[in-house]
Every structure is written in structure tokens, then in C-alpha cells.
mmCIF file of C-alpha atoms in Angstrom:
data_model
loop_
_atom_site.group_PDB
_atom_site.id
_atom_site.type_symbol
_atom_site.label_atom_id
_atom_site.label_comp_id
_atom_site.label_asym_id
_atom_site.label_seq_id
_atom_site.Cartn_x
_atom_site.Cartn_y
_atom_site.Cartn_z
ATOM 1 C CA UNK A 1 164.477 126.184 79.789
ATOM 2 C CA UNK A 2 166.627 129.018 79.157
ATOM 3 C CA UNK A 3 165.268 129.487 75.771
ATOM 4 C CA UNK A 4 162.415 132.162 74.516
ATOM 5 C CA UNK A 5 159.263 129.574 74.665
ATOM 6 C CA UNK A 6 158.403 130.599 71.017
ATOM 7 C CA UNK A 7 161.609 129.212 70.188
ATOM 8 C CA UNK A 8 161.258 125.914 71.919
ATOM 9 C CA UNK A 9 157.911 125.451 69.693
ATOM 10 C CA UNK A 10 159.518 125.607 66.788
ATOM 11 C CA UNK A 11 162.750 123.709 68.419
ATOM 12 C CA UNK A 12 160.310 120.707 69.181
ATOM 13 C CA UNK A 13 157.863 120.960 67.025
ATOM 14 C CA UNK A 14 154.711 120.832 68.904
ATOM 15 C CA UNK A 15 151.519 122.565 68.807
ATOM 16 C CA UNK A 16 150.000 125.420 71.286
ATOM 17 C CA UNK A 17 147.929 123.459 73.410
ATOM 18 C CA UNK A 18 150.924 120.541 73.795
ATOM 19 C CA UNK A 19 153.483 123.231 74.150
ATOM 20 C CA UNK A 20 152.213 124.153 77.058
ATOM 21 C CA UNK A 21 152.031 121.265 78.861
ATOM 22 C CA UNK A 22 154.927 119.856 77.825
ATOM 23 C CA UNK A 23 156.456 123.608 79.383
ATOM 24 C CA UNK A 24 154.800 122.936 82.761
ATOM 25 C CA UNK A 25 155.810 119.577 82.972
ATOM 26 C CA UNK A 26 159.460 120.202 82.289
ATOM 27 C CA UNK A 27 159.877 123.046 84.361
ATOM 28 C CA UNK A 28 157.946 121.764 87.035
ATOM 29 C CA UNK A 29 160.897 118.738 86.899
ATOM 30 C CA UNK A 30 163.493 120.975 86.552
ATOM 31 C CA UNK A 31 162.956 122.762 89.451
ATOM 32 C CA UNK A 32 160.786 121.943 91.859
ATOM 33 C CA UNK A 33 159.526 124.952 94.020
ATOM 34 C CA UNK A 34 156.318 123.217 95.713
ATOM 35 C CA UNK A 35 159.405 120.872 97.675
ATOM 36 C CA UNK A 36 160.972 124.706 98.430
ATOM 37 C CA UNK A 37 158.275 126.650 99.938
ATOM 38 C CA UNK A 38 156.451 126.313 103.347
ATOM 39 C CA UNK A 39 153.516 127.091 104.227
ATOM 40 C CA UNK A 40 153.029 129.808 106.954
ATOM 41 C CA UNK A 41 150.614 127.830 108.986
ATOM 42 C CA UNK A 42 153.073 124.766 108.844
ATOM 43 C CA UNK A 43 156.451 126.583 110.113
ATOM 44 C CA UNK A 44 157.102 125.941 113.886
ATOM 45 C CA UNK A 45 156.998 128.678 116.409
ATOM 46 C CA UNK A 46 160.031 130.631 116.770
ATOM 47 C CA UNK A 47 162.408 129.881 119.315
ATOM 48 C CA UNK A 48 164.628 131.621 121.778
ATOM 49 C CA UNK A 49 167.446 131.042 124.023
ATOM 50 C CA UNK A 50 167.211 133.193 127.340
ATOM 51 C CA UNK A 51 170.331 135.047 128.270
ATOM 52 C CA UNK A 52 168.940 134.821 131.877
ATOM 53 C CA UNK A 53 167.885 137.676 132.808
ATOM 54 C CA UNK A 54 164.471 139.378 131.456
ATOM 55 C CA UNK A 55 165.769 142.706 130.686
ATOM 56 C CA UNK A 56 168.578 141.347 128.506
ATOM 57 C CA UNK A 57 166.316 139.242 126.858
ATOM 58 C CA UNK A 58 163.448 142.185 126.303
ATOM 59 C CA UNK A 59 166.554 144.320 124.619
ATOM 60 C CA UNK A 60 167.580 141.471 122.065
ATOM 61 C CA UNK A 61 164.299 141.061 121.069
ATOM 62 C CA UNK A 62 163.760 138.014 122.963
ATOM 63 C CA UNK A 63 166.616 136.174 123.809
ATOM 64 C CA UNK A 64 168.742 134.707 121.395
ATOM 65 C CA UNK A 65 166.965 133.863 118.450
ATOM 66 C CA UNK A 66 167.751 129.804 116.987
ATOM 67 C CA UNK A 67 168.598 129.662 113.864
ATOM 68 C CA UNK A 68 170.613 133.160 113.529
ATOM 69 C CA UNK A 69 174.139 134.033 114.117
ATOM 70 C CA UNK A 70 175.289 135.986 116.569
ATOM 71 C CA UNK A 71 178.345 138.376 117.150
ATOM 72 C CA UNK A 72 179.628 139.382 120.530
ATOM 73 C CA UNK A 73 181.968 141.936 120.844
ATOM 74 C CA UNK A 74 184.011 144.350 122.894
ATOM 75 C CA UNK A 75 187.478 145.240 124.184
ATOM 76 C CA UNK A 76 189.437 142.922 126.412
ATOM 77 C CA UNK A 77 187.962 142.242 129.781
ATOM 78 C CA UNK A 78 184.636 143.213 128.665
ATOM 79 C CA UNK A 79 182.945 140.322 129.513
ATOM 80 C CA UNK A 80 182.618 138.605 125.900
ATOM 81 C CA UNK A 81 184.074 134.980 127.138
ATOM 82 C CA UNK A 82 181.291 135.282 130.609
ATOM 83 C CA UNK A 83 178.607 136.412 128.237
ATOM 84 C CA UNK A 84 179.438 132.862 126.286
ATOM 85 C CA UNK A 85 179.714 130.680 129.474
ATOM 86 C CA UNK A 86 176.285 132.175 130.539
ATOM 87 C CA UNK A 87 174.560 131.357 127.312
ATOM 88 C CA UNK A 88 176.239 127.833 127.545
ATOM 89 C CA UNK A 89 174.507 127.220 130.737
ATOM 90 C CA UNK A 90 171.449 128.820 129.856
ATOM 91 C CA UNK A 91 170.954 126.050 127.268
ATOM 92 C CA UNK A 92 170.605 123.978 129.690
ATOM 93 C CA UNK A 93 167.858 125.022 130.920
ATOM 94 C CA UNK A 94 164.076 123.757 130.013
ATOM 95 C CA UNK A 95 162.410 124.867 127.683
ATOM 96 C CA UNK A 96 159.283 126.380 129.014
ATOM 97 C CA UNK A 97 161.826 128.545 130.560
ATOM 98 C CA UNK A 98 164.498 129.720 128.097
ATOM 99 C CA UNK A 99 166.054 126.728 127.313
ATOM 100 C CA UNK A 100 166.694 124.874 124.010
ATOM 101 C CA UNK A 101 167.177 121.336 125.058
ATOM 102 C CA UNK A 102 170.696 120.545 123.189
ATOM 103 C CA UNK A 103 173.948 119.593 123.749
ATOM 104 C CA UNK A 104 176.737 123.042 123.199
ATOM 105 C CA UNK A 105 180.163 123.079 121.569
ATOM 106 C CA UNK A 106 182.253 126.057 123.075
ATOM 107 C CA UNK A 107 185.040 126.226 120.394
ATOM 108 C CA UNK A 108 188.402 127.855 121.842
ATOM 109 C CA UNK A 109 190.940 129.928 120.195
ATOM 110 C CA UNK A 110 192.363 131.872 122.672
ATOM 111 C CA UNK A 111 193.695 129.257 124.814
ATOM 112 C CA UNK A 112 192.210 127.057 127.103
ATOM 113 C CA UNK A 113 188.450 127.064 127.895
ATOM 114 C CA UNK A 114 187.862 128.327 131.243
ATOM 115 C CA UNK A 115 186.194 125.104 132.541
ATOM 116 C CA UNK A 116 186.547 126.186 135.936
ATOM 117 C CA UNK A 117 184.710 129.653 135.659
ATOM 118 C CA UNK A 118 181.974 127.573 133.802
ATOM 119 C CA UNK A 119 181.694 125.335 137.076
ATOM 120 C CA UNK A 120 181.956 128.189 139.695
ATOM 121 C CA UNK A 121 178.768 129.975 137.859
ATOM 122 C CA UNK A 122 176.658 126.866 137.726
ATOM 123 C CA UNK A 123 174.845 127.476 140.924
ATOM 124 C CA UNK A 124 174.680 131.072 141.411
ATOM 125 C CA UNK A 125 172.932 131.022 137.554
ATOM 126 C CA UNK A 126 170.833 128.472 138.251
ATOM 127 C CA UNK A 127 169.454 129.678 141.517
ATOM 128 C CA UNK A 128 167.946 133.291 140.018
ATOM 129 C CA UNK A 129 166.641 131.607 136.762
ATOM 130 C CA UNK A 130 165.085 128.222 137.927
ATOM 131 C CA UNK A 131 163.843 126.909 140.846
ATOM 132 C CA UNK A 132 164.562 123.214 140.144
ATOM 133 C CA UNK A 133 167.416 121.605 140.182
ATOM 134 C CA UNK A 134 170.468 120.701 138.053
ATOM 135 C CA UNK A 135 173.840 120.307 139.019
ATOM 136 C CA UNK A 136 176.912 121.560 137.304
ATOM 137 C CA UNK A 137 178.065 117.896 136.208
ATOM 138 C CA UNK A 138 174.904 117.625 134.262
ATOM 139 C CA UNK A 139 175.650 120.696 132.734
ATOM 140 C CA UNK A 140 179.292 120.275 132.051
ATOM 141 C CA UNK A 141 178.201 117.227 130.380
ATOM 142 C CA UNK A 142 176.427 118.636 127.833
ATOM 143 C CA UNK A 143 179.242 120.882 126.861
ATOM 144 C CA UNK A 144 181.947 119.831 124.464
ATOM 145 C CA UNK A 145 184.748 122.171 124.211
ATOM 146 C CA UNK A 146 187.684 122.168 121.780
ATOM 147 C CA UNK A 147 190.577 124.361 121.913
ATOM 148 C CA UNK A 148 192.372 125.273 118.158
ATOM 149 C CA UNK A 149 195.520 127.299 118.661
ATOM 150 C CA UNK A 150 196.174 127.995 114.990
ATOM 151 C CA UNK A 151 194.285 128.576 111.436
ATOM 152 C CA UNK A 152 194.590 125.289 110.280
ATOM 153 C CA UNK A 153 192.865 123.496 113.389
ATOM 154 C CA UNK A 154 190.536 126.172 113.266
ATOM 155 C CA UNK A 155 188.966 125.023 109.915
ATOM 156 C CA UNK A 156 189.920 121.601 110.547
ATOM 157 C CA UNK A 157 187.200 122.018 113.244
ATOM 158 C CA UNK A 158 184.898 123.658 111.119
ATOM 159 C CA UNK A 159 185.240 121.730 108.102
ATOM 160 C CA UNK A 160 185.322 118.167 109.550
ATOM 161 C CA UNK A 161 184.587 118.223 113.305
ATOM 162 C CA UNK A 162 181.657 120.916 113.793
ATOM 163 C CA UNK A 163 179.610 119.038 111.056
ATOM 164 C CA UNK A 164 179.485 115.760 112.344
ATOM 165 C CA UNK A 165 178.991 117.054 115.910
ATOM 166 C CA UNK A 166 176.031 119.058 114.289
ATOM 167 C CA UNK A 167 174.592 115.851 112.165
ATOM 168 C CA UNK A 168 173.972 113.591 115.529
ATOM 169 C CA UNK A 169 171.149 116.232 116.008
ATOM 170 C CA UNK A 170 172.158 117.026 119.739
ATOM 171 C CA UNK A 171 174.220 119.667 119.224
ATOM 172 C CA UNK A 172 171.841 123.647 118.587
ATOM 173 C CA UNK A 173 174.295 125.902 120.180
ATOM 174 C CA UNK A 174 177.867 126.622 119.091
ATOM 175 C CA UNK A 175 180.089 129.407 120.359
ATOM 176 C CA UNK A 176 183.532 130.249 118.581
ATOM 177 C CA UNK A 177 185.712 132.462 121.175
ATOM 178 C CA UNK A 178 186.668 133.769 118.857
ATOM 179 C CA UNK A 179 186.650 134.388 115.586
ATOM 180 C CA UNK A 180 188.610 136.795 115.278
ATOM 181 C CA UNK A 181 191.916 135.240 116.780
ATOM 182 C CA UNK A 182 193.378 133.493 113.784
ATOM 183 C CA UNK A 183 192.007 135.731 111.119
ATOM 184 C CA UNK A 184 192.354 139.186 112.168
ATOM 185 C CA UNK A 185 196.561 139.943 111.537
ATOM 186 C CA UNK A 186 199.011 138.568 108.715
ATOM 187 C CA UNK A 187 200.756 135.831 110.392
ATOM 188 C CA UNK A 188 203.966 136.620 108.159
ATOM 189 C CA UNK A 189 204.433 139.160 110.142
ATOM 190 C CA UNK A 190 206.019 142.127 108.229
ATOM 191 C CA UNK A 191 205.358 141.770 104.473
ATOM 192 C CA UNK A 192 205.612 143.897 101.568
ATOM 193 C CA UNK A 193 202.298 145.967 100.838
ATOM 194 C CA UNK A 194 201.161 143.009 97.760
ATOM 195 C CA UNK A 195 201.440 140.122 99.981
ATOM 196 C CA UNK A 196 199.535 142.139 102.608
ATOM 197 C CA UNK A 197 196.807 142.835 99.809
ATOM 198 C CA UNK A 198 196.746 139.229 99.191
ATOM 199 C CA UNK A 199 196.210 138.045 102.840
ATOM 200 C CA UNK A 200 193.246 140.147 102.788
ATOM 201 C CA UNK A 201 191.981 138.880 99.825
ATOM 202 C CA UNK A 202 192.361 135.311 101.002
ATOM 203 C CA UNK A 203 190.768 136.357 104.486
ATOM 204 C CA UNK A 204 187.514 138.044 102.895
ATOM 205 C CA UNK A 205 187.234 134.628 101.066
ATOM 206 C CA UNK A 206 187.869 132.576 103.807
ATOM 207 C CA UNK A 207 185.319 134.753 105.492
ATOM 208 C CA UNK A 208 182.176 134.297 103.194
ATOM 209 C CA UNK A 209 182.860 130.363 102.826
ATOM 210 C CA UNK A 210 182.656 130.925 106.917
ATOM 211 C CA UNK A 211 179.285 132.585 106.361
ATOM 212 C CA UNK A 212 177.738 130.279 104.152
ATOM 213 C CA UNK A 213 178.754 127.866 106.005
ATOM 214 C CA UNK A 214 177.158 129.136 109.065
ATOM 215 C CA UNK A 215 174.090 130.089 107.307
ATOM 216 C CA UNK A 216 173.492 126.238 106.102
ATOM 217 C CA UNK A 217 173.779 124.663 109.343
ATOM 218 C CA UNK A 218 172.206 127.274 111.367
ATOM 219 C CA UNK A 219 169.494 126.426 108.853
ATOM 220 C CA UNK A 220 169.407 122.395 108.161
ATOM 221 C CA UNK A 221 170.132 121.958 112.046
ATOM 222 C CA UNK A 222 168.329 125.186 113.764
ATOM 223 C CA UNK A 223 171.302 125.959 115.787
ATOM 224 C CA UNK A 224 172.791 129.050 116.713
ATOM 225 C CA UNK A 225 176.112 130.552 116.101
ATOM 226 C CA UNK A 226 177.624 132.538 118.748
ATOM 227 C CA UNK A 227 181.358 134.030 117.441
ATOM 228 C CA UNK A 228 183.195 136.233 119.206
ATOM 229 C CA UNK A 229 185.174 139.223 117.562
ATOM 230 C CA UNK A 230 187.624 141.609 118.749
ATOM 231 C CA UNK A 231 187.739 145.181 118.322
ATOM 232 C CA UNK A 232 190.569 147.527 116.396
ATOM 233 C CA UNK A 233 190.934 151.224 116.560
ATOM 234 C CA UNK A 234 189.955 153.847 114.679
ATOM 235 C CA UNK A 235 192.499 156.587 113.756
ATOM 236 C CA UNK A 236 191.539 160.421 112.345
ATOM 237 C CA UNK A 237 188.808 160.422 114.615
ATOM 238 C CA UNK A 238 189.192 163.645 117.109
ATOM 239 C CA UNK A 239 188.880 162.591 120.888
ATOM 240 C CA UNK A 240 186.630 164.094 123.465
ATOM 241 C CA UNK A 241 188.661 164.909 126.279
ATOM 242 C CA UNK A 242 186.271 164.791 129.702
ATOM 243 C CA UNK A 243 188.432 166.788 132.733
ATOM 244 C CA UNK A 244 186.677 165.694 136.121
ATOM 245 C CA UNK A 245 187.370 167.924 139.009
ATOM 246 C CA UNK A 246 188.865 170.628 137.103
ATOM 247 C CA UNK A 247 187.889 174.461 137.886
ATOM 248 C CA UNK A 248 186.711 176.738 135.423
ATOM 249 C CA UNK A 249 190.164 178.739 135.428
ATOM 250 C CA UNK A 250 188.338 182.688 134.717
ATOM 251 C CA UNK A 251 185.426 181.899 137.165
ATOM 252 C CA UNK A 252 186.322 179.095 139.702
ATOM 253 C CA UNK A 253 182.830 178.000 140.344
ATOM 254 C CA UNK A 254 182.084 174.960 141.875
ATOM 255 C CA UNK A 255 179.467 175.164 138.357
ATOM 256 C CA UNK A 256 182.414 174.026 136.025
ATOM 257 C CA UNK A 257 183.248 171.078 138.484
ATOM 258 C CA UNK A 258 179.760 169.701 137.875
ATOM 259 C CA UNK A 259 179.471 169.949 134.082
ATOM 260 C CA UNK A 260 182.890 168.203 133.803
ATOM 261 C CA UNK A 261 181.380 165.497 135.714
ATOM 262 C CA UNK A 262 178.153 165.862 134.055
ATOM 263 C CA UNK A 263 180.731 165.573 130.761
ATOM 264 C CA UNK A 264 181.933 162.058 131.422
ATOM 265 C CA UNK A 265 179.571 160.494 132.327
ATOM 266 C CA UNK A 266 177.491 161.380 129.062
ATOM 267 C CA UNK A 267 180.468 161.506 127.071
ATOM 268 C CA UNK A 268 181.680 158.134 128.412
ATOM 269 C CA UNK A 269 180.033 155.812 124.666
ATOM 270 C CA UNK A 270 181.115 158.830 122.556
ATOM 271 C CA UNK A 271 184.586 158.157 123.744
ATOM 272 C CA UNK A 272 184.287 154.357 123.439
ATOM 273 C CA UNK A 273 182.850 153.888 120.337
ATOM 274 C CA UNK A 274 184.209 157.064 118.125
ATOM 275 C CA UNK A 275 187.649 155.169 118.521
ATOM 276 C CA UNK A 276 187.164 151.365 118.271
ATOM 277 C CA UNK A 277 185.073 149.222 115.896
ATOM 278 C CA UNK A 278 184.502 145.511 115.121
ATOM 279 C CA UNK A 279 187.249 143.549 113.525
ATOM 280 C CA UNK A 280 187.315 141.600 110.479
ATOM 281 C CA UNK A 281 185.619 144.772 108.374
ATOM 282 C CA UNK A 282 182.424 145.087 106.416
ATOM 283 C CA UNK A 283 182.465 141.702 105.185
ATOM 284 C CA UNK A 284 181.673 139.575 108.419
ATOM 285 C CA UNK A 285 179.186 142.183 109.628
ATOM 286 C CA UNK A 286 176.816 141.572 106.226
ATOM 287 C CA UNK A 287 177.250 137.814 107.633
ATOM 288 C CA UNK A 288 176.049 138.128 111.183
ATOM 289 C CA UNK A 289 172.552 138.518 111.975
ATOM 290 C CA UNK A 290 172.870 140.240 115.139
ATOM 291 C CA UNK A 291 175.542 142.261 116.617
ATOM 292 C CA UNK A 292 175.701 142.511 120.423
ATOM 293 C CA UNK A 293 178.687 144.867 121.644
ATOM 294 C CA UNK A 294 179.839 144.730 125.379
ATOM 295 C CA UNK A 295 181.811 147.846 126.809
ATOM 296 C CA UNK A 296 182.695 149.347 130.433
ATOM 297 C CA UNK A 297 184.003 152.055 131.677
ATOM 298 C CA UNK A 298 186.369 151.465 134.473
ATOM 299 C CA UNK A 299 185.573 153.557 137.883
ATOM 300 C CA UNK A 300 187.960 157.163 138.429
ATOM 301 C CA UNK A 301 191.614 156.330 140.259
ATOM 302 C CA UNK A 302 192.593 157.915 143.118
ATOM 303 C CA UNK A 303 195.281 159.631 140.684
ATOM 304 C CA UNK A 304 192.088 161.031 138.525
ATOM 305 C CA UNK A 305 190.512 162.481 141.541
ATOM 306 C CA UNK A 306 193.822 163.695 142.968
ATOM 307 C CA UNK A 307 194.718 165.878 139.382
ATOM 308 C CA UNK A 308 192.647 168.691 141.613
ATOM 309 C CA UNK A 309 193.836 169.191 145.219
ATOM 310 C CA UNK A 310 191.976 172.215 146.118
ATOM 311 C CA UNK A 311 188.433 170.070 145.149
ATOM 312 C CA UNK A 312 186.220 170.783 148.288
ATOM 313 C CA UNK A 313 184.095 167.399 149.762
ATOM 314 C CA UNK A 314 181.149 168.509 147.701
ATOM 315 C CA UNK A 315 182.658 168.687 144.432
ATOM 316 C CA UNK A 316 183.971 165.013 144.923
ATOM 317 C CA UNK A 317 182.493 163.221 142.148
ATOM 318 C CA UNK A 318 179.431 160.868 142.705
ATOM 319 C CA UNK A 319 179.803 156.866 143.827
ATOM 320 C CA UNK A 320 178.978 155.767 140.606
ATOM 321 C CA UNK A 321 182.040 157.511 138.973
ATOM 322 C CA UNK A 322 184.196 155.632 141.145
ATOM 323 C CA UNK A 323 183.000 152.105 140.347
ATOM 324 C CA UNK A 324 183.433 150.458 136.818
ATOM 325 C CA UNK A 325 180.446 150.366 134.978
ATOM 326 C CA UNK A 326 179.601 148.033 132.196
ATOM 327 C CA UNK A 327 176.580 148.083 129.772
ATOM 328 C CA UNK A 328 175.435 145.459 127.031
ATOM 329 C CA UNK A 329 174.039 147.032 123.788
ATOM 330 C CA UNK A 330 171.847 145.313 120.930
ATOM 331 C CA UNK A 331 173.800 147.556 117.912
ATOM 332 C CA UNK A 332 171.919 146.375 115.156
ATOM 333 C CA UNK A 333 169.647 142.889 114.751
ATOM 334 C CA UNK A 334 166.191 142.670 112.243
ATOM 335 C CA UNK A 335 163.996 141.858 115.228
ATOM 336 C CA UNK A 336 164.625 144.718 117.716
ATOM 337 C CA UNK A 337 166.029 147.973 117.524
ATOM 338 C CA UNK A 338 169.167 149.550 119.023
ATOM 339 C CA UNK A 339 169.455 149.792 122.509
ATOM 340 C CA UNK A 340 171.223 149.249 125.599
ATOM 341 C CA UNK A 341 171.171 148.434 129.140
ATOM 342 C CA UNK A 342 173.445 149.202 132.242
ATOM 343 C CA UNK A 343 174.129 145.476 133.664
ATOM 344 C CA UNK A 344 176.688 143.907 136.467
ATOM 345 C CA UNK A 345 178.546 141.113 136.220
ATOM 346 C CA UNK A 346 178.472 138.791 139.170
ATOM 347 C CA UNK A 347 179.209 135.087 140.043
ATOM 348 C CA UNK A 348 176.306 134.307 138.379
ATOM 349 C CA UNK A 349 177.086 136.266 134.983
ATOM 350 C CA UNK A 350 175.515 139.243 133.568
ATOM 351 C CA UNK A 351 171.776 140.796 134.892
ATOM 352 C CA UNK A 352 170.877 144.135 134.257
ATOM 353 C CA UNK A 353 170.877 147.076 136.689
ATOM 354 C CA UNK A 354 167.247 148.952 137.648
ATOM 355 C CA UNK A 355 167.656 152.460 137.273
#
């Protein structure tokens, strides 16, 4: 079929009239699209996996969206592994409310699952989401964790493991914490600059059989992916330097004392996000279909606030300077736009903050 169709006429001899059938018929067996297409009024409704709180789930778009993967990212202690025990539970829940009625696999590479943070946020989760019931052995149950402390387990897992898990049909969320562990450094530690090349090679490979992987089942099996990734900084990028309770040194007005507080806390994502990115490069974020980043800025010290002596009562800076602040932000995904929300985290996991 690759052939001009004038050319398979005179290849086969036949006439107009039987040339064209005999065209239809072959490529209709050589590919065919009628077993490839859908029709819109036959596709099921979309579905969603609640996060648990409304405002969360407005700013994704909805929730988590089955059928998509999912990145979560953010510095250390940001609340990436909390954010993944609180969609693990959320699954859990029915559907009318959020749920998505399947078993989750919470893949490890960091070291051991926190089981016991899992069980601790059972209740407290449960209680401002649902008003039924469900204890935290029925939702431990329906959790099957795995912990890989190298590369090779890792796609072990993924290769072998993950797909038979997915196959029993149970199985429509699984979260990989992270992804980044085993695939974001040269484990031969110092090599020369063409072995280096080489790892990264390998890893960008690795990388896209990940992602096609990932795109298959999240397909054949309407799961979600939920990975993890770290963060790395970014060099030759100036810094903006926000001086609280410092006074303007020609004027010493109280004036100056308020814009540098006024400074940091506008200044506070500049400073974030102008000096770290997501790990693992270009590559895995043309694989994810939504990125979600996670970031905090931890409240002023008492050695901050002290830099400045002479700082009257009034110039103090304002309570919530002095506590750490986190916010979740929806950075890119194709069904909602880029936003972000102020949120606490709590025994219960993350809910947003009214403003």
C-alpha cells in the first residue's frame, strides 16, 4: 500500500472499477481504523480523583484527572511524600464523592514507606471529606507498597511487577516516590566528561521507554501515575536579596522598614523559583501531563528579626512572617491554567487557607 495507486493498476493488472475495490478492501485489512476510533457519544464520562479539599481540586482543574500522569514536585520537606499519602487515601473514598474505587500501589525509593504517617492521617482525612465511615485497616488494605533501593529493582518493578499488579484490574492509582531517586546523579560517581555524556544518554532513553510505558497503561487500564521528582538548582541566575527590619540608612523612616517587609513577602516565589527547577530536564516534563510544584517558605528566626536592634514594636514584622507558609501551585496541565493556592498542612494532610 505504499505504492502510487496508478502503479498498483498496472502492478496487478486490473481495471478502474475493480481497482478500486480491490484498494478499499486491502487497505481496509491492512489497517483497520473503524476498530481505532470512538465515537464521542460512546466514551465514558471523565473521571477525577479528589485531593480532598475543594479548593485544591477547583485549581487542578478538578481533581486528579484518571488516565493522566502526574508530577509532584518541590524541595525537601515540602510536603511531596503527604501530598501522596493523601491521594492514597483519597482513593478510597466513594465515588460519588471523589473516589475511584481501586486498589493503590505506593512505590518507594527513598526508603521505607511511611506506613505509620499513612495510619495516623486516616481519621482526621476521613472526618472533613466523608461523613461515613471507613477505618484505616480497610484502607491500608487496599494499599500495596514496595520499597526499591536501587535502579535495577526499580525497573524490575516496573517492568515485571507494576504490570501484573495493573492486569488484575484492581489496581487505578500508582504513586512512584520518586522518580527521581535512582535516575537523577551518575552512580559512578566521578567520571571523565564522555562517560558522563553517556549516562545521560542512557538516562534520556531510559526516560522515554518510562513514558511510553506510562502512557500505555495509564491508557489500557485508566489509572493514574503519580511520580515524584526532586528539584536541582539553577546557577547564573542573580538573587533577590529581601532585608526585613532594615532602616533606610539616609532617611531612617519607619517607611523603608515596611517596603522591606512588603519586599519578602512578594518577593518570597521570585526567590524560590528563579533558583531551583525540576529534575530529570526537558525530557520527562514533555512526558508528564500535569505538573504540580509544592514550595514553603519557612517563618523569620529570632536571629532574622534580631539583625535590627533599634526596630521599635511597630515595625516588628506581621504574624504571618513569623510562621512557615506553604502554597501548592498547578504550573502547567491542558485542563486548567496556572495557579496557586496558600494551603496548611495538618494531621489530616493538605486543605487550602481562605484569604
Amino acid at each position: 500500500m505504499l505504492i502510487p495507486y496508478s502503479e498498483f493498476l498496472r502492478t496487478t493488472g486490473l481495471g478502474e472499477e475493480q481497482g478500486k475495490r480491490a484498494w478499499k478492501l486491502i487497505s481496509s485489512q491492512t489497517y483497520p481504523w473503524e476498530q481505532h476510533v470512538q465515537r464521542a457519544s460512546d466514551m465514558e464520562p471523565e473521571q477525577w480523583l479528589t485531593t480532598g479539599d475543594s479548593h485544591i481540586d477547583q485549581l487542578l482543574g478538578g481533581g486528579i484527572r484518571m488516565g493522566s500522569i502526574v508530577e509532584i514536585v518541590g524541595e525537601s520537606a515540602a510536603g511531596k511524600t503527604q501530598f501522596c499519602l493523601q491521594l492514597a487515601i483519597a482513593a478510597q473514598l466513594p465515588r460519588s464523592i471523589g473516589g475511584i474505587g481501586g486498589d493503590v500501589v505506593y512505590v518507594s525509593t527513598e526508603g521505607a514507606v511511611p506506613t505509620s504517617r499513612l495510619a495516623t492521617m486516616v481519621d482526621p482525612f476521613i472526618s472533613r471529606v466523608y461523613n461515613g465511615n471507613i477505618s484505616a485497616d480497610r484502607i491500608m488494605q487496599h494499599i500495596q507498597v514496595a520499597e526499591l533501593e536501587d535502579m535495577e529493582s526499580m525497573f524490575h518493578a516496573l517492568n515485571y511487577k507494576i504490570p501484573a499488579l495493573l492486569a488484575t484490574g484492581k489496581v487505578r492509582l500508582v504513586i512512584i516516590d520518586s522518580i527521581a531517586a535512582h535516575l537523577r546523579f551518575d552512580l559512578g560517581g566521578n567520571e571523565s566528561l564522555g562517560k558522563s555524556q553517556d549516562f545521560y544518554k542512557e538516562r534520556s532513553s531510559l526516560l522515554v521507554q518510562l513514558g511510553a510505558k506510562f502512557k500505555k497503561w495509564a491508557d489500557q487500564y485508566h489509572c493514574t501515575f503519580v511520580c515524584v521528582n526532586q528539584v536541582k538548582d539553577v546557577f547564573g541566575q542573580p538573587q533577590k536579596q529581601a532585608h526585613l527590619l532594615q532602616k533606610d540608612a539616609a532617611s531612617g523612616s519607619e517607611q523603608s522598614t515596611q517596603t522591606s517587609v512588603m519586599d519578602l513577602e512578594n518577593e518570597f516565589t521570585t526567590m524560590v523559583r528563579s533558583n531551583k527547577a525540576p529534575a530529570l530536564g526537558a525530557i520527562w516534563a514533555n512526558i508528564i501531563n500535569v505538573r504540580i510544584m509544592l514550595y514553603q517558605r519557612r517563618g523569620l528566626t529570632q536571629s532574622q528579626i534580631a539583625r535590627n536592634p533599634d526596630a521599635s514594636e511597630e515595625a516588628m514584622p506581621p504574624e504571618h512572617l513569623l510562621r512557615t507558609r506553604r502554597w501548592i501551585e498547578n504550573t502547567f496541565s491542558p485542563w486548567a491554567p496556572q495557579a496557586q493556592c496558600e494551603v496548611m498542612l495538618d494531621n489530616g494532610g493538605f486543605q487550602h487557607i481562605s484569604l
